[in-house]
Short mmCIF file of C-alpha atoms and ligand atoms in Angstrom, two decimals:
data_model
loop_
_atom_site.label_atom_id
_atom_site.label_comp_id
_atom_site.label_asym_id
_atom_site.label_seq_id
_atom_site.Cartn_x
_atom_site.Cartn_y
_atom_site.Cartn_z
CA UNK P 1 3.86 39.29 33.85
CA UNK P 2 6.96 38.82 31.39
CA UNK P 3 6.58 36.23 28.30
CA UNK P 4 9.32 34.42 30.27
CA UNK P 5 7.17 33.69 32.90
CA UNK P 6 4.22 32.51 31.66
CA UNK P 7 6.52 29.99 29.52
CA UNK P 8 6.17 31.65 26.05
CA UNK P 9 9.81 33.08 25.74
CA UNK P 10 12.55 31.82 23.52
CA UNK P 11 14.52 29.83 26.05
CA UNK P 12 18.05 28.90 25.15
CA UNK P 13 18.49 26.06 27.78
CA UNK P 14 15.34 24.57 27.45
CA UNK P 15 15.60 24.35 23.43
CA UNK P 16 19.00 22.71 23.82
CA UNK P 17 17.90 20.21 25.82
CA UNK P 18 15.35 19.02 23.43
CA UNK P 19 17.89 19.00 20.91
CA UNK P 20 19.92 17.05 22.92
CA UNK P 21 17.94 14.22 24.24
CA UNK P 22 16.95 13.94 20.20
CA UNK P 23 20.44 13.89 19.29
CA UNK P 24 21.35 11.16 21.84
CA UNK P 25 17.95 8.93 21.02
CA UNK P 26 18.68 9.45 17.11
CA UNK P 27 22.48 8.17 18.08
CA UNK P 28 21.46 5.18 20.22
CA UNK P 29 20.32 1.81 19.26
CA UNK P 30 16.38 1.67 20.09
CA UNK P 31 15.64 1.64 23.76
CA UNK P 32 13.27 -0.25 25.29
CA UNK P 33 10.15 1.96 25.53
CA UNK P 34 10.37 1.40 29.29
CA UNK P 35 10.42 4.46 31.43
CA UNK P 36 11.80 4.28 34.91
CA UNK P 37 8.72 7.03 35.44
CA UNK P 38 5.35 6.01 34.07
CA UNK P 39 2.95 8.67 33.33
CA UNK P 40 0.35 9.82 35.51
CA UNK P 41 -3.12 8.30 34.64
CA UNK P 42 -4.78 11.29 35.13
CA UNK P 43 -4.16 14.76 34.60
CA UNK P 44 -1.29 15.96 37.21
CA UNK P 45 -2.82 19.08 39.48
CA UNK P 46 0.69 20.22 39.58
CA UNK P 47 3.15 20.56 36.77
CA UNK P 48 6.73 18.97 36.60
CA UNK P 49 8.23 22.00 34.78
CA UNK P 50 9.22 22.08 31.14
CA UNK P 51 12.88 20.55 31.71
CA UNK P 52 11.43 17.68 33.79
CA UNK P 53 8.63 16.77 31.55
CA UNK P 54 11.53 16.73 28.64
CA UNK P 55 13.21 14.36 30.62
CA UNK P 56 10.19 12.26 31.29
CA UNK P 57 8.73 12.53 27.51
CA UNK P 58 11.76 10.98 26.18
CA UNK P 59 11.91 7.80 26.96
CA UNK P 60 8.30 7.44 25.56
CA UNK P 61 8.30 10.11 22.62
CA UNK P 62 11.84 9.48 21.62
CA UNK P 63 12.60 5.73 22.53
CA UNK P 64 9.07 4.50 21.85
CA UNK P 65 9.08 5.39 17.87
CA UNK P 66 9.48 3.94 15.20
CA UNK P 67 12.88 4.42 13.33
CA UNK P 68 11.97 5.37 9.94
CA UNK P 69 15.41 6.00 8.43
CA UNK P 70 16.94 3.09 10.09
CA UNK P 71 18.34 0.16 7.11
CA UNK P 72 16.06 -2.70 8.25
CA UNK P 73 13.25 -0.08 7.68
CA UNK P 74 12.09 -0.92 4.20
CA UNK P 75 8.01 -1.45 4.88
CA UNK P 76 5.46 1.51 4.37
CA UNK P 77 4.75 4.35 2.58
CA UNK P 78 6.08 6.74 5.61
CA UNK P 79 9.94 8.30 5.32
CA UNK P 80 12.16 9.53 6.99
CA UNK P 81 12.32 13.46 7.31
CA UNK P 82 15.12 15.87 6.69
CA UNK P 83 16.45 17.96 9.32
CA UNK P 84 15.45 21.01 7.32
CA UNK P 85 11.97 20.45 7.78
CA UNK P 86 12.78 19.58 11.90
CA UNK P 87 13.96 23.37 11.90
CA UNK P 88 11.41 24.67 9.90
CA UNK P 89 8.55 22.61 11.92
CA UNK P 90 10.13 24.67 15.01
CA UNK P 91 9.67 28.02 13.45
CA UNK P 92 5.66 26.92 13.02
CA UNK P 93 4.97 25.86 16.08
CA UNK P 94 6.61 28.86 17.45
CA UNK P 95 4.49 31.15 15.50
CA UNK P 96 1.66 29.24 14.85
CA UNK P 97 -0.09 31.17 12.00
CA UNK P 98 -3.22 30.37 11.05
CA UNK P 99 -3.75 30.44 7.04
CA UNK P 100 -7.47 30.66 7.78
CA UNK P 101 -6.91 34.11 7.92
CA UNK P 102 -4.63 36.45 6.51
CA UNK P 103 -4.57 38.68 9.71
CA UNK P 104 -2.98 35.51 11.35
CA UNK P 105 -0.60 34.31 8.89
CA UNK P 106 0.36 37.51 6.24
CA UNK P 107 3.73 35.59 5.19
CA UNK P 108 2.33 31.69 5.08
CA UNK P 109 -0.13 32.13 2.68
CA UNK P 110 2.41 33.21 0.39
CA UNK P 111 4.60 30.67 0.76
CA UNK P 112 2.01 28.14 0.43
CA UNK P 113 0.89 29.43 -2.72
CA UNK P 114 4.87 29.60 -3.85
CA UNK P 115 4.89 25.97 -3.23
CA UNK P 116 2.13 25.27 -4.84
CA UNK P 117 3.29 26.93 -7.83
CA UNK P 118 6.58 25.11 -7.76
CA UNK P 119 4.77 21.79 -7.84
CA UNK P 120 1.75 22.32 -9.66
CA UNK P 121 3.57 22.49 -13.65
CA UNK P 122 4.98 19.37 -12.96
CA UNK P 123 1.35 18.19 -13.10
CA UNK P 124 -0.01 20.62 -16.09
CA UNK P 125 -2.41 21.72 -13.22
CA UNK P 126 -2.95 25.30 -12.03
CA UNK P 127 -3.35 25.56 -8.67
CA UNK P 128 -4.20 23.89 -5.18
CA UNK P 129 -4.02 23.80 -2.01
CA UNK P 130 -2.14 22.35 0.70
CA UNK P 131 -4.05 19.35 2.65
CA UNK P 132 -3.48 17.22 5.60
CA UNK P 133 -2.50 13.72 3.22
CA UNK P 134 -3.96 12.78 0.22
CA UNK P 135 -7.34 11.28 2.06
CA UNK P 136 -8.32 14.42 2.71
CA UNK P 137 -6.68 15.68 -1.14
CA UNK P 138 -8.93 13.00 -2.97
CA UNK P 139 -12.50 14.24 -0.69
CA UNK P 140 -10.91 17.87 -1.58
CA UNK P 141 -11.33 17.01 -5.46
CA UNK P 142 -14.46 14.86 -5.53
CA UNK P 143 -16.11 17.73 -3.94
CA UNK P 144 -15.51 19.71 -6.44
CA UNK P 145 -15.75 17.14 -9.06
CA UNK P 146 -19.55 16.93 -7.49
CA UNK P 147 -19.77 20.64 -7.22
CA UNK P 148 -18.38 21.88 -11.00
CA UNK P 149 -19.99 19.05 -12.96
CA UNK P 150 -22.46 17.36 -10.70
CA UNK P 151 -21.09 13.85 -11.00
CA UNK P 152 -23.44 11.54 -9.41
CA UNK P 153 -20.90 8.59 -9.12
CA UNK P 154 -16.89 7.78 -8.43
CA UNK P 155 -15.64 5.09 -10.45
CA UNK P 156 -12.03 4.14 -9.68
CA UNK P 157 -10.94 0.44 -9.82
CA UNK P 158 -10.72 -2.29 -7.17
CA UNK P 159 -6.97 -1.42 -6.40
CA UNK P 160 -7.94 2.42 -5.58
CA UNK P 161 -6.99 3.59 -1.81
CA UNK P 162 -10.13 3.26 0.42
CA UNK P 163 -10.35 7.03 1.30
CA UNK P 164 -11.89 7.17 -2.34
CA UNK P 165 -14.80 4.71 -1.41
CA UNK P 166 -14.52 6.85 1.96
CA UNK P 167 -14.68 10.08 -0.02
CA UNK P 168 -17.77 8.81 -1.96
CA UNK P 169 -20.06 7.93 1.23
CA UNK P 170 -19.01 11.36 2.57
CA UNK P 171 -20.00 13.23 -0.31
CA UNK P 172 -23.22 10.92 -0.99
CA UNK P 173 -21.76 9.52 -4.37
CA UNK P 174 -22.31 6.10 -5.99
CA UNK P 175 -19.44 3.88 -5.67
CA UNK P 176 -18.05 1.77 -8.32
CA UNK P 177 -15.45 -0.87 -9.06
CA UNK P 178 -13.49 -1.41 -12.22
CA UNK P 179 -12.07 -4.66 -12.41
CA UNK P 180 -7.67 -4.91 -12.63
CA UNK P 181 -5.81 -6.44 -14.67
CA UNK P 182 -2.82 -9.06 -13.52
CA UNK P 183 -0.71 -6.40 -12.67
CA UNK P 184 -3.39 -4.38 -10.84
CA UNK P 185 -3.69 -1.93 -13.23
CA UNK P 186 -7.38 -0.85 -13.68
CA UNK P 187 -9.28 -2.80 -16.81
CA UNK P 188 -10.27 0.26 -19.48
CA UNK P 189 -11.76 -1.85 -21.20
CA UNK P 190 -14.20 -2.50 -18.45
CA UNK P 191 -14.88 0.88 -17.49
CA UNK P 192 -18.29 1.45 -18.55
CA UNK P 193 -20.32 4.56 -18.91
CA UNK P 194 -18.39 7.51 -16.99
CA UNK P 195 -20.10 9.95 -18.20
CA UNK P 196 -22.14 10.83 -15.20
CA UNK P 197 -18.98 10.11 -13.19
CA UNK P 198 -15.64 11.33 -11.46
CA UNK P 199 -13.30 8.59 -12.53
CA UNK P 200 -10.71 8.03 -10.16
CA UNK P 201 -6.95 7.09 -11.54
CA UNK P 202 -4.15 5.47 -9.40
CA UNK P 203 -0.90 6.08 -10.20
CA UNK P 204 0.97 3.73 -7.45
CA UNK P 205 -1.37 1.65 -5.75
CA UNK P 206 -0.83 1.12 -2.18
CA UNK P 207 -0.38 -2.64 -2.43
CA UNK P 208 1.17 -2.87 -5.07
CA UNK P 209 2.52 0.56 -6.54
CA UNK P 210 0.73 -0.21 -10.12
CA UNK P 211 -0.28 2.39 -12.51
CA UNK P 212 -3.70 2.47 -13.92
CA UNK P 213 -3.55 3.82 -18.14
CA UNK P 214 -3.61 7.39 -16.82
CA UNK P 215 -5.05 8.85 -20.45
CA UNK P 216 -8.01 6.34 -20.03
CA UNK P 217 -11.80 7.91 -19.41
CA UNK P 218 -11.69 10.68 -21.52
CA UNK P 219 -15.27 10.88 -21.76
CA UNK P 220 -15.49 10.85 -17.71
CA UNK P 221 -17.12 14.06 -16.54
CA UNK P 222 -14.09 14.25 -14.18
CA UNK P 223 -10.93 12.76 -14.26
CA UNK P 224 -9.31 12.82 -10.76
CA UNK P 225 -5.25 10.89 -10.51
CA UNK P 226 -4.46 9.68 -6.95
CA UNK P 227 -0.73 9.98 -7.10
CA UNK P 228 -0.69 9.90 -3.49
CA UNK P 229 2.76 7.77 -3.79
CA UNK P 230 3.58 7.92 -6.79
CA UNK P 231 3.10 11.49 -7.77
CA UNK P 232 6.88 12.83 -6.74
CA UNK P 233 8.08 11.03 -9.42
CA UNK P 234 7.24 13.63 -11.69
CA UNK P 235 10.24 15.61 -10.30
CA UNK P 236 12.45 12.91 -11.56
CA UNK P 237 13.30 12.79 -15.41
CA UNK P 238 14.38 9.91 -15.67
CA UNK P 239 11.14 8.80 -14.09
CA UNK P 240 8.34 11.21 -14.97
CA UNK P 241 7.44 9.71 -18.02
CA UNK P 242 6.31 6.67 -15.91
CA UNK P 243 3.58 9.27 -14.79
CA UNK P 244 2.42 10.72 -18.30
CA UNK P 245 -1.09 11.28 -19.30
CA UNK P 246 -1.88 12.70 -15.99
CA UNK P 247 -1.55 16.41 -18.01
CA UNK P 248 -5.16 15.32 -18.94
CA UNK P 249 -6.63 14.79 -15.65
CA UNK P 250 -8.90 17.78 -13.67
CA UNK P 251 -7.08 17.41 -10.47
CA UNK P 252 -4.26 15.08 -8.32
CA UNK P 253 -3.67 14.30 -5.55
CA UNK P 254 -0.28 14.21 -3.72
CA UNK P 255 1.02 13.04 -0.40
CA UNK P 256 4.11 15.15 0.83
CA UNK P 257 4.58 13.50 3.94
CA UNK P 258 5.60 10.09 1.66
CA UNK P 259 7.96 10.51 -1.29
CA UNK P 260 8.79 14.25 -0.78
CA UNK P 261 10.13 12.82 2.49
CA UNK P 262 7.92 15.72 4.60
CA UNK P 263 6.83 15.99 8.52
CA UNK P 264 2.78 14.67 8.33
CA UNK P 265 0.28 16.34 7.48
CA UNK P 266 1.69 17.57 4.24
CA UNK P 267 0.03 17.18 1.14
CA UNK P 268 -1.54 18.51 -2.14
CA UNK P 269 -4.77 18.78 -4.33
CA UNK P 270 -4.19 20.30 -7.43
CA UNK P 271 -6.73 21.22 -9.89
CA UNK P 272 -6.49 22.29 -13.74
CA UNK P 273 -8.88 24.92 -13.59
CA UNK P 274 -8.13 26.06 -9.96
CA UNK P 275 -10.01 29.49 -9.77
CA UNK P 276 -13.27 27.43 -10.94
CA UNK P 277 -12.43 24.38 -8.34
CA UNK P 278 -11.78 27.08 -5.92
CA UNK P 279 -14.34 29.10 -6.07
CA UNK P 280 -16.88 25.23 -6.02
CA UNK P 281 -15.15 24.28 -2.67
CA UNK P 282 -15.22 28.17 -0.78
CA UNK P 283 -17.44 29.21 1.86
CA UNK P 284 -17.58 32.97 2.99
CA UNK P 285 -19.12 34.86 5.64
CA UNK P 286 -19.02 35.84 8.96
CA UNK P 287 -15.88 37.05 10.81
CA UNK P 288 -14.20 35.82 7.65
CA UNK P 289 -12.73 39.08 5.65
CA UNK P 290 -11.89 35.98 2.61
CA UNK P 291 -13.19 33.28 2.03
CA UNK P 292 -12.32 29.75 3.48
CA UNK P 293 -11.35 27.50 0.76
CA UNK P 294 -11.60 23.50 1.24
CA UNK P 295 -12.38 21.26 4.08
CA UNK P 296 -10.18 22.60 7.08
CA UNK P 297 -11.30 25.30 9.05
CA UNK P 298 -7.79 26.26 10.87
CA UNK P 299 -4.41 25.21 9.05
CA UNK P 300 -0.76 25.79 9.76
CA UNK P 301 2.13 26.44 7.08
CA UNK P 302 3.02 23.33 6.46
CA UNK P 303 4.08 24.68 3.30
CA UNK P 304 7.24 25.94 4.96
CA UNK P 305 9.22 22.97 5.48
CA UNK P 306 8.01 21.56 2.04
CA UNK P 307 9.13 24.87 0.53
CA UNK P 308 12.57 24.81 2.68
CA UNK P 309 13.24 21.58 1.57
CA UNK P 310 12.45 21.99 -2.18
CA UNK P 311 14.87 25.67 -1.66
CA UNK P 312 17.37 23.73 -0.41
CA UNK P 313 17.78 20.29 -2.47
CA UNK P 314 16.22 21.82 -5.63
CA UNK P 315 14.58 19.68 -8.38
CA UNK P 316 17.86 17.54 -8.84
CA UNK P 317 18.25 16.87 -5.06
CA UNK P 318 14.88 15.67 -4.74
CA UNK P 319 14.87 13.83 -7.56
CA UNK P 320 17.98 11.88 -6.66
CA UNK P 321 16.75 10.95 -3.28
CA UNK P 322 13.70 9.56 -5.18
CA UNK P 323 15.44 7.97 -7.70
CA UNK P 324 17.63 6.54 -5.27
CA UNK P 325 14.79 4.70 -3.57
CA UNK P 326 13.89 3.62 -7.18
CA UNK P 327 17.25 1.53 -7.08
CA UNK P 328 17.12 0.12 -3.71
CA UNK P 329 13.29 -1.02 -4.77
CA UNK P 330 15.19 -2.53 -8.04
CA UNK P 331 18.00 -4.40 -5.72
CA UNK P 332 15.69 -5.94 -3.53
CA UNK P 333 13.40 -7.12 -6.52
CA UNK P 334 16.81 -8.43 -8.31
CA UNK P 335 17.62 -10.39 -5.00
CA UNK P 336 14.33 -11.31 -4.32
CA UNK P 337 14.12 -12.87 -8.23
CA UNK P 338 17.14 -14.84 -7.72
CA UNK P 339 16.93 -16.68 -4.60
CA UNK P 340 15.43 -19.80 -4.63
CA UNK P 341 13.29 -19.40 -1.45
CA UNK P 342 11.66 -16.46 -2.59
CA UNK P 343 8.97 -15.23 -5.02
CA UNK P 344 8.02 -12.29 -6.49
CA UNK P 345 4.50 -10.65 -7.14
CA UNK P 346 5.84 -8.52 -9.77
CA UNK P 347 8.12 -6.18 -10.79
CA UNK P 348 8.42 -3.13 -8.96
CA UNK P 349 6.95 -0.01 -11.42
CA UNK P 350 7.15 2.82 -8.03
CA UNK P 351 9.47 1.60 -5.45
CA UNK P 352 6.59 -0.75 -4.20
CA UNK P 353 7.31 -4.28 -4.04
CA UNK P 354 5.65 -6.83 -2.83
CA UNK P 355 6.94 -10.85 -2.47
CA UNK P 356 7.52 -13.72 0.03
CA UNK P 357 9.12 -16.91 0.96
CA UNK P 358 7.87 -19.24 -1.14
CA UNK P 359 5.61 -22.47 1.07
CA UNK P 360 5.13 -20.17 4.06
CA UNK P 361 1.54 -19.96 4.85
CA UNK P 362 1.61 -17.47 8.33
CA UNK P 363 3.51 -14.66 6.81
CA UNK P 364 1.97 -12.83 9.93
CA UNK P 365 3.56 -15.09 12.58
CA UNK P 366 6.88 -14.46 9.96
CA UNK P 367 6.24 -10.78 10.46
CA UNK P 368 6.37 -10.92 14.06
CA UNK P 369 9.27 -12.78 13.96
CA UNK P 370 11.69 -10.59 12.35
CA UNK P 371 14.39 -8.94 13.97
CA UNK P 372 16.76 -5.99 12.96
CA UNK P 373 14.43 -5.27 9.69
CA UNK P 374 11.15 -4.28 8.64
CA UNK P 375 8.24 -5.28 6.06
CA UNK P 376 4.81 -4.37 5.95
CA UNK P 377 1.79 -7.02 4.74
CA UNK P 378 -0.61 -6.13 1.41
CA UNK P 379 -3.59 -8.45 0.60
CA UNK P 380 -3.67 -9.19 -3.51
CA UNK P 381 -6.04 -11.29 -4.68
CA UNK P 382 -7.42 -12.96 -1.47
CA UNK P 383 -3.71 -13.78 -0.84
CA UNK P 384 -1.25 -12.39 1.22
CA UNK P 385 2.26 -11.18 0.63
CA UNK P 386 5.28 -8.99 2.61
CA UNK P 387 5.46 -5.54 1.06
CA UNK P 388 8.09 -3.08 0.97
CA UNK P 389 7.91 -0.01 0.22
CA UNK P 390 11.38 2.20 -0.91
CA UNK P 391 10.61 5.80 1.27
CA UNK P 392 13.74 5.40 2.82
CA UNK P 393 16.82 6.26 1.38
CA UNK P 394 18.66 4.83 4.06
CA UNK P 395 17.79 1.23 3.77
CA UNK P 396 19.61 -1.81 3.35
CA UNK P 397 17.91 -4.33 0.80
CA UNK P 398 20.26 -7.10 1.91
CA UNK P 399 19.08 -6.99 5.65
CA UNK P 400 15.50 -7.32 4.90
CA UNK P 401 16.14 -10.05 2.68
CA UNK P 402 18.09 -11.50 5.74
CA UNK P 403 15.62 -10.75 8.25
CA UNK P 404 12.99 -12.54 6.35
CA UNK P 405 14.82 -15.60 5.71
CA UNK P 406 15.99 -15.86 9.26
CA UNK P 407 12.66 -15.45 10.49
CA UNK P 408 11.33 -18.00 8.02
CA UNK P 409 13.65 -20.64 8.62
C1 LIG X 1 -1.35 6.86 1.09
C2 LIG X 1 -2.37 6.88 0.02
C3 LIG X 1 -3.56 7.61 0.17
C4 LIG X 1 -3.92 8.30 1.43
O1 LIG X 1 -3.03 9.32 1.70
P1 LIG X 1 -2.79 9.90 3.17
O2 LIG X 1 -1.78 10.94 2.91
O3 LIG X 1 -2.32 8.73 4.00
O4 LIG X 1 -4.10 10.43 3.66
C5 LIG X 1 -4.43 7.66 -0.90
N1 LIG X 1 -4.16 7.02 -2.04
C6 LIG X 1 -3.03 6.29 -2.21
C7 LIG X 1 -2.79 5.61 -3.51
C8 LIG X 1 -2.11 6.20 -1.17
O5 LIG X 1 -0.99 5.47 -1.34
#
């Protein structure tokens, strides 16, 4: 039987239409998620056929999400893609290599490794590997932190991203945590013995976007910077320096799929000494002609749409879509400051901001309220506040600030 007819065969009509019904979703305010045609709730014993199930996906796939490049959407840490990386996300899914194995994906591999080389000097680190986000990027380097100089502890400060206390059960480490300052920037002065330790180093905490004293710890045995979020900076000049002392650290991570505006799962761990971290974190064997390196068994290239879209923006293009987001963060703090309603945690160091109305105790309630814009909610202190988070380079600071004080009033 012919590729066509087992449904594996490039098909023209079929392709279009999927580009189509995205095209006229994308175009259209957002739909009720409501299909006319519910979904079966149990697996159909007969197909619908690929152009029917198109037709019956959309409404639910297409209409049902989330708008993340929309200009009330000014909330998480998520961003809206590039078409470049649409395209490129195609061409994996309709190979589907496997960089398990070089038999199964001869080109990939290289072009993972190419983007990891683009990146990594932006770090002072050698080499890496691509991960699924930056949960799986911190367990990546705390394994080998474990691994190349037995640390029997993580240390990061009470601000840190909860895959790092999540990282620390997994790999049967001692967790502990550092005080922050008032900015939420971990104390160094309360760091204690490290010696025996992986310290962990934010730079952009998830509430808050703050930036623990990256060239703190140097007597850690291992100095690991979460720059989940704020990492991408470093491709900004204007901005890098934000980011320096994290030359010194023994690996980073870095999320992709936020502020390098890339399809999930796309992320980094990079390492200083990465034949040493490799070679800590690779298991051999088997049907295996090399090694597999890392958690994941099975992996696809996500490198390619990270490497397309560095290729085809280049340092400068990233960095202004980045630094763009740095300004819209800056507008909505400048708005924020001056209105007499409103209040301010503080100022905005990564494009994360977080504030609220002032007197307004159910900011959840004011949440749900909101119409036309987006904000997401952080906990700081034992007390709430809206957050907002500049991934989007699309977004209008003036209608959040409307939204909020619509819904508030
Ligand atoms: C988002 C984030 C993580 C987790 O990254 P994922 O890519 O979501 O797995 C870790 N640390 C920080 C500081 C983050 O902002």
């Amino acid at each position: 039987m012919a590729a066509e007819n087992y449904g594996f065969a490039f098909d023209p009509d079929g392709l279009a239409r999927a580009l189509a019904l995205l095209r006229r979703y994308l175009g259209a305010r957002p739909a009720s998620a409501a299909s006319e045609r519910p979904l079966p709730a149990t697996l159909p014993e007969d197909g619908l056929g690929e152009l029917e199930t198109l037709e019956a996906l959309a409404p639910e796939v297409l209409g049902g999400a989330a708008r993340l490049g929309d200009p009330g959407m000014f909330a998480h840490m998520d961003p809206p893609t590039p078409w470049i990386t649409w395209a490129t996300t195609l061409w994996n899914a309709a190979l589907n290599q496997n960089l398990l194995h070089p038999d199964t994906a001869p080109s990939a591999r290289e072009i993972e490794r190419r983007a990891v080389a683009w990146l990594a000097p932006f770090f002072a680190m050698e080499g890496g590997q691509m991960v699924a986000g930056s949960t799986l990027a911190n367990l990546t380097a705390l394994w080998a932190a474990r691994e190349v100089r037995g640390v029997e502890e993580v240390v990061a400060s009470e601000a840190a991203h909860l895959s790092v206390r999540k990282a620390a059960a997994l790999l049967g480490l001692r967790f502990r945590a550092v005080p922050v300052d008032r900015g939420q920037r971990l104390q160094a002065q309360a760091l204690g013995d490290v010696r025996n330790a992986a310290l962990v180093l934010t730079a952009g905490t998830t509430a808050t976007g703050a930036i623990d004293p990256l060239e703190c710890g140097e007597e850690a045995a291992w100095v690991h910077v979460d720059a989940a979020w704020a990492g991408a900076l470093r491709l900004s000049g204007r901005y890098a320096p934000l980011l320096d002392g994290i030359e010194y650290a023994d690996s980073v991570a870095l999320s992709a799929h936020k502020w390098l505006f890339q399809p999930k799962e796309s992320a980094l761990v990079l390492f200083a000494r990465w034949p040493e971290a490799r070679q800590a974190i690779s298991f051999g064997g088997g049907y295996l002609s090399v090694p597999n390196v890392g958690v994941a068994g099975s992996h696809g290239a996500t490198a390619a749409p990270l490497l397309a879209t560095l290729l085809a923006w280049g340092r400068r293009g990233v960095a202004a879509r980045i630094e763009r987001c740095m300004a819209l963060a800056e507008e909505l703090a400048s708005l924020v400051r001056t209105h007499p309603e409103l209040e301010i945690f503080a100022e905005p160091s990564c494009g994360v901001l977080a504030w609220r109305p002032r007197g307004i105790d159910d900011l959840r309630g004011l949440r749900a309220r909101m119409r036309g814009a987006f904000v997401s909610l952080a906990k700081i202190d034992e007390s709430l506040w809206l957050r907002s988070v500049a991934a989007n380079p699309m977004a209008d600071p003036a209608l959040v600030i409307e939204a909020v004080l619509a819904a508030g009033s």
